[in-house]
Short mmCIF file of C-alpha atoms and ligand atoms in Angstrom, two decimals:
data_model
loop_
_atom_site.label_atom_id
_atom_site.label_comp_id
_atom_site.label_asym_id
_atom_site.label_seq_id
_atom_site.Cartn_x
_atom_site.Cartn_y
_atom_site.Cartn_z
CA UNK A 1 0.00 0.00 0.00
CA UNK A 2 2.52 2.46 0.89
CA UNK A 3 4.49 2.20 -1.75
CA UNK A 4 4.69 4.55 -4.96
CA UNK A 5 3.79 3.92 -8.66
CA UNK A 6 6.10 6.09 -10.61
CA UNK A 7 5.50 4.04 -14.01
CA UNK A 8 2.31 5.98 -14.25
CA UNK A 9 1.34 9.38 -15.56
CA UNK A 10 0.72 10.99 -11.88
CA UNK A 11 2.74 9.58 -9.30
CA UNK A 12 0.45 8.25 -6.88
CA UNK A 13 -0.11 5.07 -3.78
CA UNK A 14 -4.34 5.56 -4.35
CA UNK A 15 -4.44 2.96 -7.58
CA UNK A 16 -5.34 5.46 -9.76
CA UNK A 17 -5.01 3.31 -12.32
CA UNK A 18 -8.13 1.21 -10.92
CA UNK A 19 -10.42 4.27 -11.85
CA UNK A 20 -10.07 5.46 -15.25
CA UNK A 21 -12.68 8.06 -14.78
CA UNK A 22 -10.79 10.09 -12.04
CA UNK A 23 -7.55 9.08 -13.46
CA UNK A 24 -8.41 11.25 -16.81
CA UNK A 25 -9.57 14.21 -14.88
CA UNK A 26 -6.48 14.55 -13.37
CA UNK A 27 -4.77 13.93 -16.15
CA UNK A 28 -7.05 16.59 -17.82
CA UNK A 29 -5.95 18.82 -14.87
CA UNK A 30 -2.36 17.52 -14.46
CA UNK A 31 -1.22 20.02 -17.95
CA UNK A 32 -3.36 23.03 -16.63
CA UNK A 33 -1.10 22.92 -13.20
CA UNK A 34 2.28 22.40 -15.16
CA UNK A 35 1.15 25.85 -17.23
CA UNK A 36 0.60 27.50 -13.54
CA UNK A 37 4.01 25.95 -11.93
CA UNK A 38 5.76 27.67 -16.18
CA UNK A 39 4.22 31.15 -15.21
CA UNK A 40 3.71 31.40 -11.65
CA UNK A 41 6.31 29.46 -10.04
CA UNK A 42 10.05 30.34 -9.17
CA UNK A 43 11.14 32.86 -11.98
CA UNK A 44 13.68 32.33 -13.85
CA UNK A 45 15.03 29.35 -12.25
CA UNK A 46 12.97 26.33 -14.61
CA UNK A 47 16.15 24.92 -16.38
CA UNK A 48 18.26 25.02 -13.17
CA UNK A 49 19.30 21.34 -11.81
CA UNK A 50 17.83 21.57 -7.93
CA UNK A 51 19.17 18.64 -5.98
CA UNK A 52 15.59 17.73 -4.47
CA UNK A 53 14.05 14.90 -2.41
CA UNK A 54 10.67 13.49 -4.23
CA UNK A 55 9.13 10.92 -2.09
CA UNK A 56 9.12 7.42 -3.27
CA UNK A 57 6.63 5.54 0.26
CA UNK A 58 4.78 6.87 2.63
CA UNK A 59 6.64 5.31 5.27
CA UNK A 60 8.14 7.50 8.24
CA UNK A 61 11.65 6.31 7.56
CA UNK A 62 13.12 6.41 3.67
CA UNK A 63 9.90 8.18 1.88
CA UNK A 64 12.19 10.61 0.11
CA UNK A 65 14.98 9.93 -2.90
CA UNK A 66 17.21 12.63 -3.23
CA UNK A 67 18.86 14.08 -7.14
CA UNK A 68 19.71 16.59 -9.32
CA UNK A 69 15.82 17.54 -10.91
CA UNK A 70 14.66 20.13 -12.97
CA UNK A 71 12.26 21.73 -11.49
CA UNK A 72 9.16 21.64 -14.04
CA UNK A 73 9.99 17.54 -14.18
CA UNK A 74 9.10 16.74 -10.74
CA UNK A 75 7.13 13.94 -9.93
CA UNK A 76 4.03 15.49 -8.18
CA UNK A 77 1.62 12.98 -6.98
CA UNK A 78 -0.74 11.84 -4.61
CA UNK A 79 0.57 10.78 -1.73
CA UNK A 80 -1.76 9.52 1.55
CA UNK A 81 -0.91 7.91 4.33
CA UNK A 82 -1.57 4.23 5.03
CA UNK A 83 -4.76 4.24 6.56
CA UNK A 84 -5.01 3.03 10.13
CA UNK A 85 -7.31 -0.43 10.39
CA UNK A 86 -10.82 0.00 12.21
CA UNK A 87 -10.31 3.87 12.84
CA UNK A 88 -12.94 4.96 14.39
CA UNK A 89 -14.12 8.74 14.93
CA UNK A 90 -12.11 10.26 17.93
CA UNK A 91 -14.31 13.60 19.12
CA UNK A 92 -17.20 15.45 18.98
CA UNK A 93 -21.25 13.97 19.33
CA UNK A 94 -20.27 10.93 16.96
CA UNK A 95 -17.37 9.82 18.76
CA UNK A 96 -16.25 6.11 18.42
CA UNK A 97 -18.46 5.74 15.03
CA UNK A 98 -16.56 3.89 12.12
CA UNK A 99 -14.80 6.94 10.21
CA UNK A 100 -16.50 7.63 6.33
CA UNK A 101 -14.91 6.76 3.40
CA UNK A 102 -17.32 8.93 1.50
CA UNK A 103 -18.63 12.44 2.15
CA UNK A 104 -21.72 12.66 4.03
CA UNK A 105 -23.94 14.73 2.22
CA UNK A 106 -25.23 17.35 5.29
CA UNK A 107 -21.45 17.89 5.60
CA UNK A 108 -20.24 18.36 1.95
CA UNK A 109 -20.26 21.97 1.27
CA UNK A 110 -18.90 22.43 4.56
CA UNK A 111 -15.59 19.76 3.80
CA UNK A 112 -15.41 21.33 0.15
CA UNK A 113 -14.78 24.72 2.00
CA UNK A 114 -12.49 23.63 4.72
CA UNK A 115 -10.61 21.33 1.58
CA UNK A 116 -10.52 24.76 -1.17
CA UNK A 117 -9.71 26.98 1.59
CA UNK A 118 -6.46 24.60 3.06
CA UNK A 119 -5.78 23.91 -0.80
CA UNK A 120 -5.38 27.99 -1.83
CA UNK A 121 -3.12 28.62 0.68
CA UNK A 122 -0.22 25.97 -0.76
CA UNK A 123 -0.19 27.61 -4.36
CA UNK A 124 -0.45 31.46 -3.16
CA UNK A 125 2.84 31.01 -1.07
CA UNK A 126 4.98 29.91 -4.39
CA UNK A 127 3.70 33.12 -5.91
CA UNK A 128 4.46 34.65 -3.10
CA UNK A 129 7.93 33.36 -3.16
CA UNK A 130 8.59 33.52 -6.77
CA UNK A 131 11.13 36.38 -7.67
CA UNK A 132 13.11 35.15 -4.33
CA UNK A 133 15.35 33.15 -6.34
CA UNK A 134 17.06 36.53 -7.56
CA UNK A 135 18.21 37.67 -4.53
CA UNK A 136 19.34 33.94 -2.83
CA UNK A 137 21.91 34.35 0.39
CA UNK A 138 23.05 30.53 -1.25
CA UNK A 139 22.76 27.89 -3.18
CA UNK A 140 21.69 25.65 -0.35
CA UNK A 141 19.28 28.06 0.47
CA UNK A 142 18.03 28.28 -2.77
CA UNK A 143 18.05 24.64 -2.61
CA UNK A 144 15.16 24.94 0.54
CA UNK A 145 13.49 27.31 -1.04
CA UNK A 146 13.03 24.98 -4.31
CA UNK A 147 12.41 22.11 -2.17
CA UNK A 148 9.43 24.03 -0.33
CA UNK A 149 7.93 25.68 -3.62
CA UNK A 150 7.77 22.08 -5.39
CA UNK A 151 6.55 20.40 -2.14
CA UNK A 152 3.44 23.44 -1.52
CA UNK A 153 2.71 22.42 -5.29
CA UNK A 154 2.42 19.00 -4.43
CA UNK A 155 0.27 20.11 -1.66
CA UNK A 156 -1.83 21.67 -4.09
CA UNK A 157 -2.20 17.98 -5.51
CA UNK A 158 -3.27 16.07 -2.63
CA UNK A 159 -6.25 18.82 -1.94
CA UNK A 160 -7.14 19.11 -6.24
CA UNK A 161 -6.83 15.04 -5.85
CA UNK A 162 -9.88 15.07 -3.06
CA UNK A 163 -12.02 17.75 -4.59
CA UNK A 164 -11.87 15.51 -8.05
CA UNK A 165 -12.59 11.96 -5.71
CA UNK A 166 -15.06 12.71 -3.44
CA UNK A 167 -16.66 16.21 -4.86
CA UNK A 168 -17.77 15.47 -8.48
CA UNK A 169 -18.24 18.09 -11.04
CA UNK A 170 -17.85 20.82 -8.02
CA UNK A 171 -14.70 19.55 -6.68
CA UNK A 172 -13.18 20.09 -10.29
CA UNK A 173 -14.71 23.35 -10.26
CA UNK A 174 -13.22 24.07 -7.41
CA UNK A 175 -9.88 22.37 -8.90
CA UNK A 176 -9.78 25.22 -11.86
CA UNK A 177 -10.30 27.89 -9.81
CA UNK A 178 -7.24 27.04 -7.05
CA UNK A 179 -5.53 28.12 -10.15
CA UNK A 180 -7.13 31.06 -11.89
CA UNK A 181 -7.24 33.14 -8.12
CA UNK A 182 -3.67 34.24 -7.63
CA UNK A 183 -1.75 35.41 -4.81
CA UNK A 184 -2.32 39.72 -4.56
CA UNK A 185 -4.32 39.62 -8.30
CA UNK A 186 -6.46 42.73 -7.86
CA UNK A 187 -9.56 40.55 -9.24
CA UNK A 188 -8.74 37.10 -8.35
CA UNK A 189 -6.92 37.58 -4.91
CA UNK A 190 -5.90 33.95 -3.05
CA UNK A 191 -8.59 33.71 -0.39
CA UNK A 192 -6.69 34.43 3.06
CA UNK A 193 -5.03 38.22 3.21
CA UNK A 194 -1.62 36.88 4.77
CA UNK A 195 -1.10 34.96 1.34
CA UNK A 196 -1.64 38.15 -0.75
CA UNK A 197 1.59 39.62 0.61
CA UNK A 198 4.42 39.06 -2.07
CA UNK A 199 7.60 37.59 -0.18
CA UNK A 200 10.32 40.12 -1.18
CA UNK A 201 13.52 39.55 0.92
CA UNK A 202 14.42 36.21 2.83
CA UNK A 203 14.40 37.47 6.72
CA UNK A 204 10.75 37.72 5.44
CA UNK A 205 11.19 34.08 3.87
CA UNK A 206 12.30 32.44 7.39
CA UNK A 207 9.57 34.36 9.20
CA UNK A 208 6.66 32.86 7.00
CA UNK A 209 8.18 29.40 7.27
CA UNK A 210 8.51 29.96 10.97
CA UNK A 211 4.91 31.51 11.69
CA UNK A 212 3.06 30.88 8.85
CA UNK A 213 3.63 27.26 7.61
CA UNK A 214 3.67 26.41 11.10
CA UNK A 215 -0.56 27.52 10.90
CA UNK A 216 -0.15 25.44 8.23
CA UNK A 217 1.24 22.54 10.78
CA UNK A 218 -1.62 23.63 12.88
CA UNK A 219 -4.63 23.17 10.00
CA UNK A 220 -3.33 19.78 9.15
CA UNK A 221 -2.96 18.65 12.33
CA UNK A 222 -6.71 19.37 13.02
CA UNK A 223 -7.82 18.36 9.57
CA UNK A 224 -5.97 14.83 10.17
CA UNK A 225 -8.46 13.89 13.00
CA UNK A 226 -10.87 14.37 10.53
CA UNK A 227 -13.64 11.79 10.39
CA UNK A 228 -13.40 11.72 6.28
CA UNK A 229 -10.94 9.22 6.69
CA UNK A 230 -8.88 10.60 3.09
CA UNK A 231 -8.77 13.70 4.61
CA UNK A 232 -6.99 12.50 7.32
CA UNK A 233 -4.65 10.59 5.40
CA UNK A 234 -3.47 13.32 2.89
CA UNK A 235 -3.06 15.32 5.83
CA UNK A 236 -0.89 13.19 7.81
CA UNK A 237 1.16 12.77 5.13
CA UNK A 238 1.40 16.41 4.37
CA UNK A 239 2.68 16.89 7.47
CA UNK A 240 5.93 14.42 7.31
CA UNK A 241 6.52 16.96 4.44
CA UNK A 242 5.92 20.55 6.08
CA UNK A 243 8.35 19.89 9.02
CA UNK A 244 10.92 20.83 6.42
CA UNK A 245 9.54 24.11 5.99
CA UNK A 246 9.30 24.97 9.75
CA UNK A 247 13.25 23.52 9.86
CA UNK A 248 13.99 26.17 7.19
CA UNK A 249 12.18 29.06 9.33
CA UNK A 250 13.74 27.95 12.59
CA UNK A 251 17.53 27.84 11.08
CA UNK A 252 17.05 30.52 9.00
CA UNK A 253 16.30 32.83 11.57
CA UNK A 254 19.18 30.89 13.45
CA UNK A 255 21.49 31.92 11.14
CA UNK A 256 20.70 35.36 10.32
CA UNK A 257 20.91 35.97 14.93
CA UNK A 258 24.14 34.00 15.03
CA UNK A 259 25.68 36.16 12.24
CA UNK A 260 24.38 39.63 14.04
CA UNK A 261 26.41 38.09 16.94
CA UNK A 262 29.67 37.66 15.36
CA UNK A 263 29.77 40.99 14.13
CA UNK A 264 28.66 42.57 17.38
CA UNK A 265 31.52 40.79 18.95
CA UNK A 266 33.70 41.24 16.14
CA UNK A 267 33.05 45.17 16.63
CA UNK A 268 32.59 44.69 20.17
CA UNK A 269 29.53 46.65 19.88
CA UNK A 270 25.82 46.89 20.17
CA UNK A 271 24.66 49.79 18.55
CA UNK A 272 22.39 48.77 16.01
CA UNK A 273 24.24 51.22 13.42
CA UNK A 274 27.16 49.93 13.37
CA UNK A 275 25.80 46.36 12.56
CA UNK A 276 24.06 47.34 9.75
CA UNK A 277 26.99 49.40 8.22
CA UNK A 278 28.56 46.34 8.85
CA UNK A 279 25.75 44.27 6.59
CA UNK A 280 24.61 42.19 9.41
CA UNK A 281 21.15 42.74 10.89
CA UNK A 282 20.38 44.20 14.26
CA UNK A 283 18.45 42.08 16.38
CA UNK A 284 16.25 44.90 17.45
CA UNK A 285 15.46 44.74 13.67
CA UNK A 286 15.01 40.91 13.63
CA UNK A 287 12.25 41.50 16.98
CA UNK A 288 10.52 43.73 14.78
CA UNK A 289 9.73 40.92 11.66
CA UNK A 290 9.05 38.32 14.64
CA UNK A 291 5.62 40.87 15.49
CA UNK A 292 5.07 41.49 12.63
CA UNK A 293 4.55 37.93 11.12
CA UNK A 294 3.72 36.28 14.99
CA UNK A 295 0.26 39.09 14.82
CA UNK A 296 -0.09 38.51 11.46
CA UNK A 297 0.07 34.34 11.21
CA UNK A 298 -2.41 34.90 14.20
CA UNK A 299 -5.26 36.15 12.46
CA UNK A 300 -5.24 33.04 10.46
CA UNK A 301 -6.73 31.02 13.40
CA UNK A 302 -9.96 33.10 12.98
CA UNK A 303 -12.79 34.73 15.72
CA UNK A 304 -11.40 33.76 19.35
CA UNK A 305 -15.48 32.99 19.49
CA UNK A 306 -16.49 30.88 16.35
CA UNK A 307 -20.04 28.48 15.83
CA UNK A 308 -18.37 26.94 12.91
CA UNK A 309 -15.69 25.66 14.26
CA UNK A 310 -17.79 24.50 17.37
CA UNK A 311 -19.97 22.67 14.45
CA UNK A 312 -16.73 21.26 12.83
CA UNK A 313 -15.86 20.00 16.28
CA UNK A 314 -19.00 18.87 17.11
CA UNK A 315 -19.98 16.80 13.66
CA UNK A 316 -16.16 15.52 13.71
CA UNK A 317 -15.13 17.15 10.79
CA UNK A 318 -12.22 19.14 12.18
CA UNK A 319 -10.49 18.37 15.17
CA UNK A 320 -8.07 19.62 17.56
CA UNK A 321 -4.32 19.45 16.68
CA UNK A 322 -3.30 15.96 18.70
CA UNK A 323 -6.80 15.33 19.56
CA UNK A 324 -5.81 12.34 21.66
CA UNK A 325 -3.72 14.04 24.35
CA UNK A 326 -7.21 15.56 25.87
CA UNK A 327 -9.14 13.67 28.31
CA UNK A 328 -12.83 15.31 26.59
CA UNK A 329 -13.37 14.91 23.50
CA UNK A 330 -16.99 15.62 23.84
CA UNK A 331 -16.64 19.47 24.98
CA UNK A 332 -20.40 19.78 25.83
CA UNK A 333 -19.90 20.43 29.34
CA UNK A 334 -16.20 22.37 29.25
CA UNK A 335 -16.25 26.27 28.96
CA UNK A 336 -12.75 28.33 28.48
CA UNK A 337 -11.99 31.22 30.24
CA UNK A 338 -11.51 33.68 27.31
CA UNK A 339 -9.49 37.27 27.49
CA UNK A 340 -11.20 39.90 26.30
CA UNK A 341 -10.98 43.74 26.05
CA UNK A 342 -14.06 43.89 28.92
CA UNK A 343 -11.82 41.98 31.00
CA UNK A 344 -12.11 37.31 31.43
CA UNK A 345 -15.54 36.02 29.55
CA UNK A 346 -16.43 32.56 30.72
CA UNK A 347 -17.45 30.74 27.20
CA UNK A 348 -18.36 27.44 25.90
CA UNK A 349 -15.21 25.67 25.07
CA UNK A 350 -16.74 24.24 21.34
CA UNK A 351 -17.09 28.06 21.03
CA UNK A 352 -13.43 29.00 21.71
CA UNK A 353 -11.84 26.13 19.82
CA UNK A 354 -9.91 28.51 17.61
CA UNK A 355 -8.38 29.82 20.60
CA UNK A 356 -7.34 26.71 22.13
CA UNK A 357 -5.63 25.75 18.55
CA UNK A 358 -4.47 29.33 18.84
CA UNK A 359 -2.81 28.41 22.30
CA UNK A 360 -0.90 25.46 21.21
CA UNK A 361 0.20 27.09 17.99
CA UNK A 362 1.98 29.90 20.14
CA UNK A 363 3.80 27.17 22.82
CA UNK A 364 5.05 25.43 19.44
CA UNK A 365 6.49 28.88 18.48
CA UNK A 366 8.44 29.76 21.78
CA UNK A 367 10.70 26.34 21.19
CA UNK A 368 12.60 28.73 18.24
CA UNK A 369 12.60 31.33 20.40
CA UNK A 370 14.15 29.33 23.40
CA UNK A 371 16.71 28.36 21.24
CA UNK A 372 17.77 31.70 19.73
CA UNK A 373 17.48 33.09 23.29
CA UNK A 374 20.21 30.91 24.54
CA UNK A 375 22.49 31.42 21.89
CA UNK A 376 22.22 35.18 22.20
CA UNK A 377 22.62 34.27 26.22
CA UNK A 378 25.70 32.70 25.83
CA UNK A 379 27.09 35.46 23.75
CA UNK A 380 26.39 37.35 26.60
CA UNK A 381 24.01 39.87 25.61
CA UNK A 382 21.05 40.67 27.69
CA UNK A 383 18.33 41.30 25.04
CA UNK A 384 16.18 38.25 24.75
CA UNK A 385 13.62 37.59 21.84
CA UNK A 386 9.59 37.40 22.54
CA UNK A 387 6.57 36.86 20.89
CA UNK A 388 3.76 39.71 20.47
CA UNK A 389 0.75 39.61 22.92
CA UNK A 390 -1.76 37.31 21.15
CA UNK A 391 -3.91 40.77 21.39
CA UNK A 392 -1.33 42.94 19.39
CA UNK A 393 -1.82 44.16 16.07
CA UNK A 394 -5.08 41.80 15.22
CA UNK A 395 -7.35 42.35 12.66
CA UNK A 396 -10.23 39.93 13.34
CA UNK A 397 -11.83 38.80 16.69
CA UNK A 398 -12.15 40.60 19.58
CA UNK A 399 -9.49 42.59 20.00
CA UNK A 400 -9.54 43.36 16.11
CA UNK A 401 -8.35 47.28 15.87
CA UNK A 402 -7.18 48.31 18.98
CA UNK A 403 -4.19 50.28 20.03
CA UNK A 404 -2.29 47.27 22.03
CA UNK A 405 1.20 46.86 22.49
CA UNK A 406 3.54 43.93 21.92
CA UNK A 407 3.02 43.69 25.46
CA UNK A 408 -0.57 43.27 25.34
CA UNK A 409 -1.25 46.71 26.69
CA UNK A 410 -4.07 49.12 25.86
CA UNK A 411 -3.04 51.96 24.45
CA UNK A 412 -4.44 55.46 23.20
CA UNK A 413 -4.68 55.63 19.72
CA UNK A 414 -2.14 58.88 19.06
CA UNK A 415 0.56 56.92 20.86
CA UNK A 416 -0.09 53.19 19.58
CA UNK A 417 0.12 55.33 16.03
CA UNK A 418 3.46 57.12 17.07
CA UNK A 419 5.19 53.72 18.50
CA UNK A 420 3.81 51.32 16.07
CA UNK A 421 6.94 51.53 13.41
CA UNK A 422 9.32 50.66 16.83
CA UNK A 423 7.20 47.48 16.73
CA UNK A 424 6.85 46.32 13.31
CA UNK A 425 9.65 46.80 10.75
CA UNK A 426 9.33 50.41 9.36
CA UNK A 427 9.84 51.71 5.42
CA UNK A 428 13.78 52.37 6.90
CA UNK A 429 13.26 48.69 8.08
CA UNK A 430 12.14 47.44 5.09
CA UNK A 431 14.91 49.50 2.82
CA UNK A 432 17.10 48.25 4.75
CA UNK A 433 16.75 44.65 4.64
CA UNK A 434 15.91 44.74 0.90
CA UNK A 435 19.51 46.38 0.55
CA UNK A 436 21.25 43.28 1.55
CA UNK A 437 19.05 41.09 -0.74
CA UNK A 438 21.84 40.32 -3.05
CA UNK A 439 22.96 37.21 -4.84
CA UNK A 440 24.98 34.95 -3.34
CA UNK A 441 25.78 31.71 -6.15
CA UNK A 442 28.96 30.18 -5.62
CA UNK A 443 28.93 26.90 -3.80
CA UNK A 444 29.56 27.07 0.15
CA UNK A 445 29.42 31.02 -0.29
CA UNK A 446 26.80 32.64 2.30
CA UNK A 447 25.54 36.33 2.20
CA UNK A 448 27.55 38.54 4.75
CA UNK A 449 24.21 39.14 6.65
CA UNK A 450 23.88 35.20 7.62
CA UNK A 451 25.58 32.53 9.37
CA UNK A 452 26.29 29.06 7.63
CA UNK A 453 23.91 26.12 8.04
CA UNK A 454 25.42 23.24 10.68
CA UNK A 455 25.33 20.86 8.06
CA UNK A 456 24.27 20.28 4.59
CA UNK A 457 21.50 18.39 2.76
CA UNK A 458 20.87 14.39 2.98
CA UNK A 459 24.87 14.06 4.48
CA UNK A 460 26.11 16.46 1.66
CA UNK A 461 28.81 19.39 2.90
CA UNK A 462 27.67 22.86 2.99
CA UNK A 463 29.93 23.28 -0.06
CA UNK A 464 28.02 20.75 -2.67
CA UNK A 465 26.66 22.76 -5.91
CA UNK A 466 23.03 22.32 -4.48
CA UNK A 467 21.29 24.36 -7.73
CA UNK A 468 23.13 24.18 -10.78
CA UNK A 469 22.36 27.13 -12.50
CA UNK A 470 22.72 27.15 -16.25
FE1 FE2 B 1 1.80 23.20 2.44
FE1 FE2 B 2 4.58 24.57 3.97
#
């Protein structure tokens, strides 16, 4: 079962090949996504050799092989995990119920929205990402980058591969259209606002990998308790794949902290200005793209108060991430003590799920931040790294427009206004980081304004030719 057919057409472990009917859909739809990758995908970079991993089982040890590919000749597929024998449903009102192999039909429109909505977010972060390339710090992090834009596409498959299997003529509605809306198109905008923001330089790069593929960690994780059994098995396998992403995020942003700390020792200094003239970046400047992209990967959770995702919960269509380390998975009787603006509301805890996924989502953040923290500690400098206030700079839910501070004060407007650039990265900021965006191509070379990786790819040194560029 786990095991991959790569003789066929569309790499896939589903035996594609024992439906001919949804086998020539996605074959119909397989030449419409290689068009998108050609015009909307990394820029400029289609005839480079990337040395990339393509997964060959869905097994947790050995899925990936590893080679010199072409990017536009990858094998995307459709990948699930093996399904676990006798699952049954593990929360909400139909608890211990065999799990459905089919969509029920009160719940359809309501799967096809959680599946489009998951699925538009994987293809609006390559276009996000695609004139990166130009400005790489190296060729092994070009490498990551490649690796991350091929595997989002892929993601793009497993959610196009469940609209077209379980949705009918819908789901390959709703196939086209995840790639005629595109990621900041004035008409056709990608359906969440944080993946309408083009990805210009790479401290931005690390903090969407860090923050805002690790929502993405977050949505799977909940979509794999899923009671639509394929759901849950795309999903888990999804994740085995996004882990890489958050790895690039955490060491990125590693990298770029331990470099600021050579220099500041090297100039024995702290004084932001004299880092930058040096080409490194101030970690007062790195704090500043941690708010920014902490408040805004935040929103993505949704209304701290939310019926739909108390109906997800509750008809066992959407989970909570690692469902099985509660003790209720019933949540009738719970309520959640919920900040607010008016001070602690007691609410029903099916109401405040999308808090309580918030909540774990922000303990899985601090473990980068404990780590960065002690390296700058053992440098021996006192500033430490935080997250925002959940409350800061939110734009949906209740505290959705208010002055609050990184601290999770209350603020008057005039002053919130005056700080706010001393909290998120201002144009200066911004300038300033985009000046050091500058090619970096010859193997084992790094950009002055980051560290070296520990180690390189599958056993390879830091120096292997990771992209050849032609
Ligand atoms: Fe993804
Ligand atoms: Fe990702």
């Amino acid at each position: 079962m786990s095991s991959v057919t790569y003789a066929e057409k569309i790499p896939n472990n589903v035996n594609l090949v024992g439906d001919r009917t949804l086998q020539r859909a996605l074959e119909h739809w397989q030449p419409r996504f290689l068009d998108w990758w050609k015009s909307m995908g990394p820029a400029d970079f289609q005839g480079a050799d990337v040395y990339l991993r393509t997964a060959i089982s869905v097994d947790a040890d050995g899925w990936a092989q590893y080679g010199a590919v072409k990017m536009p000749d990858y094998r995307w597929g459709i990948f699930l995990a093996d399904p676990v024998a006798n699952r049954t449903i593990g929360f909400g009102d139909q608890m211990g119920a065999p799990v459905w192999q089919q969509v029920p039909g009160e719940y359809r429109s309501t799967l096809r929205r959680l599946i489009v909505t998951q699925g538009d977010t994987e293809p609006a972060s390559v276009e996000q990402q695609r004139m990166l390339g130009h400005t790489c710090p190296s060729l092994y992090d070009l490498r990551n980058l490649f690796q991350i834009n091929v595997e989002e596409g892929r993601h793009l498959w497993a959610m196009v591969y469940l609209l077209h299997a379980y949705f009918g003529r819908d789901g390959r509605e709703e196939a086209e259209e995840l790639l005629s809306r595109h990621s900041g198109d004035a008409d056709k905008p990608r359906i969440l606002t944080t993946f309408n923001e083009p990805i210009s330089d790479w401290l931005s790069l690390y903090c969407f990998t860090y923050f805002t593929d690790r929502d993405g960690k977050y949505q799977l994780k909940s979509l794999a308790e899923s009671a639509f059994d394929p759901l849950s098995r795309t999903c888990r396998f999804m994740l085995t794949e996004e882990a890489h992403h958050m790895f690039v995020g955490e060491t990125g942003l590693g990298r770029v902290i331990r470099r600021s700390l050579e220099v500041m020792k090297e100039l024995n200094t702290d004084d932001p200005a004299k880092i930058r003239a040096h080409g490194a970046i101030d970690l007062q400047t790195i704090q500043k793209y941690l708010n920014f992209w902490c408040s805004s990967s935040l929103d993505l959770f949704g209304n701290e108060i939310s019926s739909n995702s108390a109906a997800n919960f509750a008809n066992g269509l959407k989970g909570r991430p690692d469902e099985s380390q509660y003790d209720d998975h019933v949540l009738r009787e719970k309520t959640f003590s919920l900040r607010t603006p008016q001070g602690e509301e007691s609410v029903p805890m099916l109401n405040a799920l999308n808090e309580v996924m918030r909540e774990s989502y922000l303990k899985d953040c601090e473990i980068g931040l404990k780590r960065w923290n002690r390296q700058i500690e053992r440098a021996g400098h006192s500033l430490r790294l935080t997250l925002p206030a959940p409350s800061f700079r939110r734009t949906i839910g209740a505290w959705a427009g208010l002055p609050v501070d990184p601290q999770g004060k209350l603020l008057d407007k005039s002053t919130y206004e005056r700080m706010l650039h001393e909290w998120i990265p201002s144009e200066g900021d911004r300038a300033f980081v985009h000046s050091l965006m500058k090619r970096v191509a010859e193997p084992g070379k790094m950009a002055g304004w980051i560290a070296p990786p520990d180690r390189g790819i599958n056993n390879l040194p830091v120096e292997y030719e990771y992209v050849k560029l032609h």
